[in-house]
mmCIF file of C-alpha atoms in Angstrom:
data_model
loop_
_atom_site.group_PDB
_atom_site.id
_atom_site.type_symbol
_atom_site.label_atom_id
_atom_site.label_comp_id
_atom_site.label_asym_id
_atom_site.label_seq_id
_atom_site.Cartn_x
_atom_site.Cartn_y
_atom_site.Cartn_z
ATOM 1 C CA UNK A 178 32.900 114.094 -105.930
ATOM 2 C CA UNK A 179 34.326 113.628 -102.865
ATOM 3 C CA UNK A 180 33.240 116.407 -100.484
ATOM 4 C CA UNK A 181 36.380 117.367 -97.865
ATOM 5 C CA UNK A 182 34.598 118.087 -94.506
ATOM 6 C CA UNK A 183 35.999 117.998 -90.824
ATOM 7 C CA UNK A 184 35.439 114.891 -89.328
ATOM 8 C CA UNK A 185 33.115 115.745 -86.626
ATOM 9 C CA UNK A 186 30.931 118.252 -88.996
ATOM 10 C CA UNK A 187 27.282 116.615 -87.681
ATOM 11 C CA UNK A 188 26.066 116.619 -90.647
ATOM 12 C CA UNK A 189 28.710 114.292 -92.711
ATOM 13 C CA UNK A 190 27.029 110.793 -90.903
ATOM 14 C CA UNK A 191 23.055 112.089 -92.915
ATOM 15 C CA UNK A 192 26.039 112.284 -96.409
ATOM 16 C CA UNK A 193 27.338 108.832 -96.060
ATOM 17 C CA UNK A 194 23.915 107.730 -95.006
ATOM 18 C CA UNK A 195 22.171 109.027 -98.417
ATOM 19 C CA UNK A 196 25.714 107.559 -100.604
ATOM 20 C CA UNK A 197 27.474 110.823 -100.643
ATOM 21 C CA UNK A 198 31.455 110.599 -101.024
ATOM 22 C CA UNK A 199 32.432 112.501 -97.571
ATOM 23 C CA UNK A 200 36.445 112.157 -97.311
ATOM 24 C CA UNK A 201 37.111 113.203 -94.079
ATOM 25 C CA UNK A 202 40.783 115.341 -93.501
ATOM 26 C CA UNK A 203 43.359 112.724 -92.518
ATOM 27 C CA UNK A 204 42.396 110.868 -96.313
ATOM 28 C CA UNK A 205 42.183 114.194 -98.803
ATOM 29 C CA UNK A 206 45.823 115.138 -96.959
ATOM 30 C CA UNK A 207 47.370 111.864 -98.547
ATOM 31 C CA UNK A 208 45.605 112.041 -101.495
ATOM 32 C CA UNK A 209 48.517 113.611 -104.182
ATOM 33 C CA UNK A 210 45.569 116.050 -105.758
ATOM 34 C CA UNK A 211 44.924 119.434 -105.230
ATOM 35 C CA UNK A 212 41.137 119.889 -104.465
ATOM 36 C CA UNK A 213 38.663 122.119 -105.813
ATOM 37 C CA UNK A 214 38.756 125.216 -103.110
ATOM 38 C CA UNK A 215 35.306 126.576 -102.663
ATOM 39 C CA UNK A 216 33.714 128.707 -99.797
ATOM 40 C CA UNK A 217 30.798 129.196 -98.569
ATOM 41 C CA UNK A 218 29.721 132.297 -97.006
ATOM 42 C CA UNK A 219 26.076 130.756 -95.347
ATOM 43 C CA UNK A 220 23.735 134.277 -94.452
ATOM 44 C CA UNK A 221 20.921 131.629 -93.923
ATOM 45 C CA UNK A 222 19.432 130.577 -90.283
ATOM 46 C CA UNK A 223 19.073 127.257 -90.486
ATOM 47 C CA UNK A 224 23.163 126.716 -90.223
ATOM 48 C CA UNK A 225 22.853 123.091 -90.326
ATOM 49 C CA UNK A 226 20.241 122.719 -92.945
ATOM 50 C CA UNK A 227 21.848 125.044 -95.569
ATOM 51 C CA UNK A 228 25.416 122.813 -95.436
ATOM 52 C CA UNK A 229 23.638 120.403 -96.499
ATOM 53 C CA UNK A 230 21.407 120.918 -99.441
ATOM 54 C CA UNK A 231 25.453 123.122 -100.658
ATOM 55 C CA UNK A 232 26.892 119.928 -100.493
ATOM 56 C CA UNK A 233 24.530 118.073 -101.327
ATOM 57 C CA UNK A 234 24.544 119.861 -104.306
ATOM 58 C CA UNK A 235 28.072 120.291 -104.841
ATOM 59 C CA UNK A 236 28.825 116.333 -105.058
ATOM 60 C CA UNK A 237 28.063 115.235 -108.244
ATOM 61 C CA UNK A 238 31.000 115.868 -110.497
ATOM 62 C CA UNK A 239 34.341 113.483 -109.631
ATOM 63 C CA UNK A 240 36.506 116.479 -108.428
ATOM 64 C CA UNK A 241 37.416 116.560 -105.078
ATOM 65 C CA UNK A 242 36.006 119.414 -103.222
ATOM 66 C CA UNK A 243 37.294 121.370 -100.255
ATOM 67 C CA UNK A 244 34.348 123.741 -98.730
ATOM 68 C CA UNK A 245 35.360 126.111 -96.612
ATOM 69 C CA UNK A 246 32.120 128.057 -94.461
ATOM 70 C CA UNK A 247 32.657 131.351 -93.987
ATOM 71 C CA UNK A 248 30.733 133.755 -91.608
ATOM 72 C CA UNK A 249 30.416 137.157 -90.978
ATOM 73 C CA UNK A 250 31.496 138.648 -87.063
ATOM 74 C CA UNK A 251 29.358 141.564 -87.580
ATOM 75 C CA UNK A 252 25.845 139.427 -86.814
ATOM 76 C CA UNK A 253 24.798 136.602 -84.782
ATOM 77 C CA UNK A 254 23.123 133.872 -85.772
ATOM 78 C CA UNK A 255 20.211 133.049 -83.524
ATOM 79 C CA UNK A 256 18.482 129.852 -85.222
ATOM 80 C CA UNK A 257 22.242 128.194 -85.161
ATOM 81 C CA UNK A 258 24.546 127.830 -81.565
ATOM 82 C CA UNK A 259 27.042 129.277 -81.051
ATOM 83 C CA UNK A 260 29.116 126.291 -80.649
ATOM 84 C CA UNK A 261 28.805 125.171 -84.328
ATOM 85 C CA UNK A 262 29.699 128.190 -85.269
ATOM 86 C CA UNK A 263 32.662 129.420 -84.026
ATOM 87 C CA UNK A 264 33.875 125.260 -84.694
ATOM 88 C CA UNK A 265 33.270 125.302 -87.961
ATOM 89 C CA UNK A 266 32.650 128.418 -89.828
ATOM 90 C CA UNK A 267 35.834 130.844 -90.353
ATOM 91 C CA UNK A 268 35.635 134.394 -89.951
ATOM 92 C CA UNK A 269 36.215 136.284 -92.327
ATOM 93 C CA UNK A 270 39.350 138.845 -91.653
ATOM 94 C CA UNK A 271 40.627 134.859 -91.429
ATOM 95 C CA UNK A 272 40.163 133.405 -94.477
ATOM 96 C CA UNK A 273 40.838 136.913 -96.008
ATOM 97 C CA UNK A 274 44.566 136.382 -96.894
ATOM 98 C CA UNK A 275 43.295 133.449 -98.769
ATOM 99 C CA UNK A 276 42.738 132.680 -102.486
ATOM 100 C CA UNK A 277 39.172 130.660 -103.752
ATOM 101 C CA UNK A 278 38.675 129.120 -106.803
ATOM 102 C CA UNK A 279 34.989 129.104 -106.118
ATOM 103 C CA UNK A 280 33.231 131.151 -103.504
ATOM 104 C CA UNK A 281 29.109 131.066 -102.789
ATOM 105 C CA UNK A 282 27.047 133.693 -101.136
ATOM 106 C CA UNK A 283 23.131 131.677 -100.108
ATOM 107 C CA UNK A 284 20.571 133.947 -98.908
ATOM 108 C CA UNK A 285 19.394 135.040 -96.147
ATOM 109 C CA UNK A 286 15.674 135.871 -94.209
ATOM 110 C CA UNK A 287 16.111 140.048 -94.630
ATOM 111 C CA UNK A 288 14.599 140.932 -98.248
ATOM 112 C CA UNK A 289 11.867 143.578 -97.497
ATOM 113 C CA UNK A 290 15.093 145.426 -95.160
ATOM 114 C CA UNK A 291 16.803 147.885 -97.727
ATOM 115 C CA UNK A 292 20.149 147.056 -97.575
ATOM 116 C CA UNK A 293 21.995 149.608 -95.777
ATOM 117 C CA UNK A 294 19.772 148.728 -93.308
ATOM 118 C CA UNK A 295 21.083 144.501 -92.920
ATOM 119 C CA UNK A 296 24.117 144.986 -90.082
ATOM 120 C CA UNK A 297 26.201 143.320 -91.347
ATOM 121 C CA UNK A 298 25.747 145.080 -95.446
ATOM 122 C CA UNK A 299 29.281 146.676 -94.573
ATOM 123 C CA UNK A 300 31.535 144.067 -94.164
ATOM 124 C CA UNK A 301 29.548 141.971 -96.814
ATOM 125 C CA UNK A 302 30.169 144.640 -99.371
ATOM 126 C CA UNK A 303 32.949 143.869 -97.956
ATOM 127 C CA UNK A 304 33.328 140.147 -99.161
ATOM 128 C CA UNK A 305 31.391 140.998 -103.082
ATOM 129 C CA UNK A 306 35.003 143.410 -103.308
ATOM 130 C CA UNK A 307 36.946 140.665 -101.812
ATOM 131 C CA UNK A 308 35.995 138.056 -104.353
ATOM 132 C CA UNK A 309 36.099 139.788 -107.792
ATOM 133 C CA UNK A 310 40.156 139.739 -107.133
ATOM 134 C CA UNK A 311 40.634 136.555 -104.898
ATOM 135 C CA UNK A 312 37.955 134.261 -106.597
ATOM 136 C CA UNK A 313 37.558 132.584 -110.426
ATOM 137 C CA UNK A 314 33.700 132.305 -109.724
ATOM 138 C CA UNK A 315 31.470 133.643 -107.652
ATOM 139 C CA UNK A 316 27.757 132.077 -107.083
ATOM 140 C CA UNK A 317 24.455 134.606 -105.634
ATOM 141 C CA UNK A 318 21.886 132.995 -103.984
ATOM 142 C CA UNK A 319 18.362 134.280 -103.548
ATOM 143 C CA UNK A 320 18.603 137.670 -101.431
ATOM 144 C CA UNK A 321 23.190 137.145 -101.968
ATOM 145 C CA UNK A 322 21.840 137.350 -106.159
ATOM 146 C CA UNK A 323 20.113 140.284 -105.028
ATOM 147 C CA UNK A 324 21.883 142.366 -102.787
ATOM 148 C CA UNK A 325 25.632 141.298 -105.877
ATOM 149 C CA UNK A 326 23.254 142.555 -109.023
ATOM 150 C CA UNK A 327 22.686 145.826 -106.246
ATOM 151 C CA UNK A 328 26.023 145.949 -105.232
ATOM 152 C CA UNK A 329 28.211 145.435 -108.554
ATOM 153 C CA UNK A 330 25.728 146.772 -111.272
ATOM 154 C CA UNK A 331 23.407 149.393 -108.882
ATOM 155 C CA UNK A 332 20.336 147.107 -110.020
ATOM 156 C CA UNK A 333 18.457 147.605 -107.096
ATOM 157 C CA UNK A 334 15.145 144.855 -105.704
ATOM 158 C CA UNK A 335 11.541 146.213 -105.553
ATOM 159 C CA UNK A 336 8.425 144.722 -103.683
ATOM 160 C CA UNK A 337 6.349 141.717 -104.743
ATOM 161 C CA UNK A 338 2.759 141.915 -104.400
ATOM 162 C CA UNK A 339 3.114 139.036 -102.414
ATOM 163 C CA UNK A 340 5.080 136.418 -101.875
ATOM 164 C CA UNK A 341 6.692 134.884 -104.300
ATOM 165 C CA UNK A 342 7.004 130.875 -103.316
ATOM 166 C CA UNK A 343 6.423 127.575 -104.700
ATOM 167 C CA UNK A 344 8.039 125.610 -107.371
ATOM 168 C CA UNK A 345 8.134 127.101 -110.805
ATOM 169 C CA UNK A 346 8.517 126.299 -114.253
ATOM 170 C CA UNK A 347 12.001 128.504 -116.232
ATOM 171 C CA UNK A 348 12.981 128.434 -119.809
ATOM 172 C CA UNK A 349 16.144 128.007 -121.102
ATOM 173 C CA UNK A 350 16.951 131.852 -122.646
ATOM 174 C CA UNK A 351 20.533 130.960 -124.337
ATOM 175 C CA UNK A 352 21.738 127.439 -124.508
ATOM 176 C CA UNK A 353 24.809 128.022 -125.775
ATOM 177 C CA UNK A 354 26.512 128.962 -122.361
ATOM 178 C CA UNK A 355 28.400 126.177 -121.073
ATOM 179 C CA UNK A 356 26.546 127.298 -117.220
ATOM 180 C CA UNK A 357 23.210 125.528 -119.152
ATOM 181 C CA UNK A 358 24.101 122.838 -120.761
ATOM 182 C CA UNK A 359 22.277 119.831 -120.619
ATOM 183 C CA UNK A 360 19.178 121.453 -118.797
ATOM 184 C CA UNK A 361 15.614 120.506 -120.925
ATOM 185 C CA UNK A 362 13.488 123.065 -122.540
ATOM 186 C CA UNK A 363 11.438 124.636 -119.171
ATOM 187 C CA UNK A 364 13.003 123.179 -116.190
ATOM 188 C CA UNK A 365 11.677 123.680 -112.309
ATOM 189 C CA UNK A 366 12.617 125.750 -109.317
ATOM 190 C CA UNK A 367 11.870 127.206 -106.187
ATOM 191 C CA UNK A 368 11.641 130.705 -105.561
ATOM 192 C CA UNK A 369 11.036 131.787 -101.846
ATOM 193 C CA UNK A 370 11.324 135.823 -101.572
ATOM 194 C CA UNK A 371 9.023 139.195 -100.878
ATOM 195 C CA UNK A 372 10.776 140.667 -103.313
ATOM 196 C CA UNK A 373 12.735 141.563 -107.414
ATOM 197 C CA UNK A 374 14.483 142.697 -109.345
ATOM 198 C CA UNK A 375 13.402 143.997 -112.237
ATOM 199 C CA UNK A 376 13.725 142.031 -114.969
ATOM 200 C CA UNK A 377 13.433 145.120 -117.698
ATOM 201 C CA UNK A 378 16.257 146.548 -116.342
ATOM 202 C CA UNK A 379 18.868 142.812 -116.206
ATOM 203 C CA UNK A 380 17.549 142.927 -119.927
ATOM 204 C CA UNK A 381 18.574 146.020 -120.721
ATOM 205 C CA UNK A 382 22.195 146.112 -119.188
ATOM 206 C CA UNK A 383 24.279 144.978 -121.623
ATOM 207 C CA UNK A 384 26.811 144.237 -118.251
ATOM 208 C CA UNK A 385 24.297 140.438 -117.946
ATOM 209 C CA UNK A 386 23.468 137.404 -119.583
ATOM 210 C CA UNK A 387 20.367 136.387 -118.367
ATOM 211 C CA UNK A 388 20.224 132.363 -119.641
ATOM 212 C CA UNK A 389 16.968 131.356 -118.086
ATOM 213 C CA UNK A 390 13.651 133.219 -116.946
ATOM 214 C CA UNK A 391 10.525 132.724 -115.895
ATOM 215 C CA UNK A 392 6.750 134.304 -116.995
ATOM 216 C CA UNK A 393 6.067 133.234 -113.211
ATOM 217 C CA UNK A 394 8.536 134.514 -111.741
ATOM 218 C CA UNK A 395 11.378 136.362 -113.703
ATOM 219 C CA UNK A 396 14.770 135.740 -114.447
ATOM 220 C CA UNK A 397 16.031 132.528 -112.475
ATOM 221 C CA UNK A 398 19.409 132.023 -113.682
ATOM 222 C CA UNK A 399 22.522 135.561 -115.499
ATOM 223 C CA UNK A 400 25.352 136.385 -115.182
ATOM 224 C CA UNK A 401 28.189 138.655 -115.763
ATOM 225 C CA UNK A 402 32.042 138.734 -116.976
ATOM 226 C CA UNK A 403 32.170 135.770 -118.469
ATOM 227 C CA UNK A 404 30.754 134.030 -115.503
ATOM 228 C CA UNK A 405 32.723 135.583 -112.831
ATOM 229 C CA UNK A 406 29.913 136.196 -111.029
ATOM 230 C CA UNK A 407 26.985 134.380 -111.505
ATOM 231 C CA UNK A 408 23.286 135.144 -110.082
ATOM 232 C CA UNK A 409 20.403 132.436 -108.909
ATOM 233 C CA UNK A 410 17.614 134.744 -108.120
ATOM 234 C CA UNK A 411 15.910 131.055 -106.652
ATOM 235 C CA UNK A 412 17.236 128.543 -105.181
ATOM 236 C CA UNK A 413 17.782 125.253 -106.606
ATOM 237 C CA UNK A 414 19.702 124.048 -103.156
ATOM 238 C CA UNK A 415 16.299 123.638 -101.082
ATOM 239 C CA UNK A 416 15.791 120.182 -100.787
ATOM 240 C CA UNK A 417 11.985 118.615 -100.740
ATOM 241 C CA UNK A 418 10.594 119.223 -97.133
ATOM 242 C CA UNK A 419 12.003 122.880 -97.428
ATOM 243 C CA UNK A 420 8.915 125.067 -98.473
ATOM 244 C CA UNK A 421 7.060 122.203 -96.107
ATOM 245 C CA UNK A 422 8.736 123.497 -93.683
ATOM 246 C CA UNK A 423 8.510 127.132 -94.591
ATOM 247 C CA UNK A 424 5.026 127.572 -94.436
ATOM 248 C CA UNK A 425 4.235 125.357 -92.376
ATOM 249 C CA UNK A 426 6.661 127.787 -89.681
ATOM 250 C CA UNK A 427 4.930 130.475 -90.949
ATOM 251 C CA UNK A 428 1.302 129.515 -90.258
ATOM 252 C CA UNK A 429 2.439 128.908 -86.790
ATOM 253 C CA UNK A 430 3.893 132.461 -86.573
ATOM 254 C CA UNK A 431 0.191 133.516 -87.513
ATOM 255 C CA UNK A 432 1.907 135.358 -90.393
ATOM 256 C CA UNK A 433 -0.313 135.665 -94.217
ATOM 257 C CA UNK A 434 1.055 132.665 -96.043
ATOM 258 C CA UNK A 435 -0.480 131.718 -99.022
ATOM 259 C CA UNK A 436 0.368 128.248 -99.679
ATOM 260 C CA UNK A 437 3.233 127.494 -102.074
ATOM 261 C CA UNK A 438 2.458 127.072 -105.351
ATOM 262 C CA UNK A 439 2.884 123.912 -107.836
ATOM 263 C CA UNK A 440 4.287 122.144 -104.681
ATOM 264 C CA UNK A 441 1.935 119.977 -102.609
ATOM 265 C CA UNK A 442 -0.809 116.978 -104.708
ATOM 266 C CA UNK A 443 -4.174 118.222 -105.075
ATOM 267 C CA UNK A 444 -2.697 121.423 -103.396
ATOM 268 C CA UNK A 445 -3.257 119.462 -99.829
ATOM 269 C CA UNK A 446 -0.791 120.067 -98.288
ATOM 270 C CA UNK A 447 -1.195 117.132 -95.692
ATOM 271 C CA UNK A 448 0.173 115.742 -99.363
ATOM 272 C CA UNK A 449 4.192 113.977 -99.639
ATOM 273 C CA UNK A 450 6.042 116.767 -102.424
ATOM 274 C CA UNK A 451 7.200 115.765 -105.284
ATOM 275 C CA UNK A 452 10.364 116.454 -106.049
ATOM 276 C CA UNK A 453 10.599 117.630 -109.147
ATOM 277 C CA UNK A 454 13.718 119.935 -109.159
ATOM 278 C CA UNK A 455 16.202 117.937 -108.208
ATOM 279 C CA UNK A 456 18.385 116.987 -111.227
ATOM 280 C CA UNK A 457 18.471 120.491 -113.388
ATOM 281 C CA UNK A 458 19.195 121.776 -109.671
ATOM 282 C CA UNK A 459 22.503 119.820 -109.978
ATOM 283 C CA UNK A 460 23.485 119.880 -113.050
ATOM 284 C CA UNK A 461 23.986 123.638 -112.564
ATOM 285 C CA UNK A 462 25.775 123.133 -109.688
ATOM 286 C CA UNK A 463 28.258 120.422 -111.497
ATOM 287 C CA UNK A 464 28.392 122.775 -114.536
ATOM 288 C CA UNK A 465 29.617 125.319 -112.984
ATOM 289 C CA UNK A 466 32.138 123.535 -110.524
ATOM 290 C CA UNK A 467 33.224 122.163 -114.489
ATOM 291 C CA UNK A 468 33.386 124.917 -116.545
ATOM 292 C CA UNK A 469 33.651 128.566 -114.332
ATOM 293 C CA UNK A 470 35.773 126.652 -112.027
ATOM 294 C CA UNK A 471 37.973 123.328 -112.408
ATOM 295 C CA UNK A 472 38.518 124.564 -116.489
ATOM 296 C CA UNK A 473 39.586 128.091 -116.093
ATOM 297 C CA UNK A 474 41.321 128.391 -112.422
ATOM 298 C CA UNK A 475 45.017 128.024 -112.620
ATOM 299 C CA UNK A 476 46.181 125.640 -110.712
ATOM 300 C CA UNK A 477 48.632 127.682 -108.274
ATOM 301 C CA UNK A 478 46.290 130.276 -107.100
ATOM 302 C CA UNK A 479 48.684 131.833 -104.917
ATOM 303 C CA UNK A 480 51.011 132.133 -107.503
ATOM 304 C CA UNK A 481 48.825 134.051 -110.040
ATOM 305 C CA UNK A 482 47.766 137.839 -110.023
ATOM 306 C CA UNK A 483 44.725 138.314 -108.850
ATOM 307 C CA UNK A 484 41.322 137.380 -110.355
ATOM 308 C CA UNK A 485 40.665 140.846 -111.932
#
């Protein structure tokens, strides 16, 4: 898939080195097609790492995708330069009158804080309400999924006895749904979180369809409103070394952190982790873009009534 980004976005060179087709603004403007418009609300602390991971994941269909990076105004990032954020990110206030084919709300390292105490919670709830009428399908990731389930359906998270950290096997529960088309019976995905959404609450809520789960990690994938809202509890977009970086960062801080499970060969942190989840991660994003965005979005986003 050609990914359309700003010409001077720093990660553009990395994507090109990986043989991912990145289209600059000039070339995109001369193609006689309407690209798929995707908004990315990036709440992760290391913005550029997440940009790279998400764009990699979106790059595996023939659809041209125009990605807009979105930021909240009620929080100042401490881990990404202000110049990068103000140059490449649009504040929600600037894009709230637009419509998007798809929208992604990432995770955030605030899962141990009650939702209402997160400093940008009020703005995030405004954004989540806005997606109901301005976005064809919204993909919520990790804490973003927990936030979406709490805001839209009143299902709260619970604190885990210890951090769910590592690579876990998952099972497809509803193979007839296009979102999991092409998945193996068992597939792997990364998790890195201190909280969970109780399985029993999701299973008894008739508004929510569970698509994949894990005996060890709980519900992984569910959706509502026939795919208008999709919730992914893990981090399928993570690259090979992301959990390694998190683990060694926390060790360096002296935190009580256990080694990520099913990650290092022979459970030796000196060994290079095996990448065993990338194909299913790519499949998940490709299925989302194809079946829940491209196939159902109107050609004229602005000449149609709201998506609700």
